[in-house]
């Protein structure tokens, strides 16, 4: 996936904070996560995989079978900092899955090819 020139300034600010070892401000982190989730939903539309980054948001993406009730069969969940680092290519998908920072379930949940985003 190619980087998007339309990524929110909050993403840049949050990544800059993380690069210097400082935790991003809560509102900056929230805005960054939401901007990246919106970008994923736009660039990889669909409803077969739910990507969750609590407490800031969740989207459905990736073409394929759609779920309509309850917990979707294909889910990816991670914390906000890991999601930002993954989006920036600072964390490897397989490493984050193996050490528990990403929880992915379902046969379509390996969305590693969608990263990095920025």
XYZ file of C-alpha atoms in Angstrom:
118
model
C 0.000 0.000 0.000
C 1.396 3.389 -0.866
C 1.627 6.204 1.654
C -1.195 8.704 1.575
C -0.477 12.417 1.370
C -3.820 13.039 3.082
C -2.897 11.499 6.445
C -3.860 13.714 9.365
C -1.300 15.986 11.066
C -2.219 14.094 14.248
C -0.537 11.002 12.785
C 2.682 12.919 12.237
C 2.537 14.458 15.709
C 1.848 11.114 17.395
C 4.621 9.330 15.485
C 7.065 12.159 16.247
C 6.237 11.841 19.954
C 6.744 8.083 19.899
C 10.052 8.474 18.049
C 11.363 10.649 20.867
C 10.140 8.273 23.569
C 7.302 10.535 24.686
C 3.741 9.276 24.928
C 1.478 11.214 22.544
C -1.225 13.368 24.090
C -4.495 11.463 24.426
C -6.418 13.599 21.909
C -3.556 13.448 19.411
C -3.388 9.673 19.763
C -7.160 9.394 19.331
C -7.172 11.585 16.227
C -4.216 9.721 14.724
C -5.819 6.309 15.232
C -9.131 7.475 13.802
C -7.427 9.009 10.759
C -5.531 5.786 10.049
C -8.635 3.649 10.519
C -10.552 5.918 8.131
C -7.717 5.623 5.623
C -7.847 1.804 5.836
C -11.625 1.767 5.421
C -11.322 3.950 2.324
C -8.395 2.193 0.660
C -9.480 -1.378 1.435
C -13.272 -1.236 1.456
C -15.330 -4.212 2.503
C -16.895 -5.844 5.515
C -15.106 -9.141 6.009
C -12.514 -8.052 8.610
C -13.114 -5.883 11.640
C -10.104 -3.870 12.829
C -10.411 -2.689 16.425
C -8.193 -0.183 18.194
C -9.850 0.347 21.569
C -10.844 2.759 22.925
C -10.621 4.914 19.803
C -12.385 3.074 17.050
C -13.169 0.084 14.893
C -13.785 -0.314 11.197
C -14.697 -3.032 8.768
C -12.588 -3.485 5.679
C -11.412 -6.037 3.084
C -13.718 -7.429 0.449
C -15.264 -10.804 1.083
C -18.095 -12.411 2.997
C -19.986 -9.917 5.111
C -21.157 -10.576 8.642
C -24.352 -9.006 9.923
C -24.765 -10.010 13.566
C -22.582 -10.427 16.608
C -18.837 -10.702 16.612
C -17.397 -10.958 13.117
C -15.456 -14.146 12.333
C -12.382 -12.184 11.197
C -11.098 -9.672 13.707
C -7.889 -7.797 14.361
C -7.428 -5.955 17.630
C -4.487 -3.974 18.925
C -3.658 -1.063 21.180
C -3.311 2.480 19.792
C 0.483 2.712 20.043
C 1.051 -0.625 18.318
C -1.405 0.391 15.586
C 0.498 3.629 14.949
C 3.835 1.842 14.916
C 2.451 -0.798 12.556
C 1.043 1.900 10.275
C 4.452 3.573 10.163
C 6.370 0.354 9.531
C 8.111 0.560 12.905
C 6.646 -2.758 14.069
C 6.518 -5.978 12.081
C 3.086 -7.630 11.855
C 4.339 -11.151 12.626
C 6.380 -9.973 15.623
C 3.411 -8.059 17.048
C 1.129 -11.080 16.574
C 3.610 -13.474 18.159
C 4.166 -11.288 21.224
C 0.450 -10.596 21.695
C 0.299 -6.925 20.729
C -1.984 -7.840 17.821
C -4.770 -10.351 18.315
C -5.954 -11.677 14.968
C -8.565 -14.375 14.537
C -10.271 -15.832 11.506
C -9.013 -17.050 8.157
C -9.048 -13.554 6.615
C -7.490 -11.737 9.574
C -3.916 -11.612 8.269
C -3.958 -8.065 6.908
C -0.191 -7.651 7.100
C -0.038 -6.674 3.437
C -1.986 -3.485 4.245
C 0.922 -2.106 6.291
C 2.775 0.176 6.452
C 0.302 2.933 5.670
C 2.601 5.943 6.172
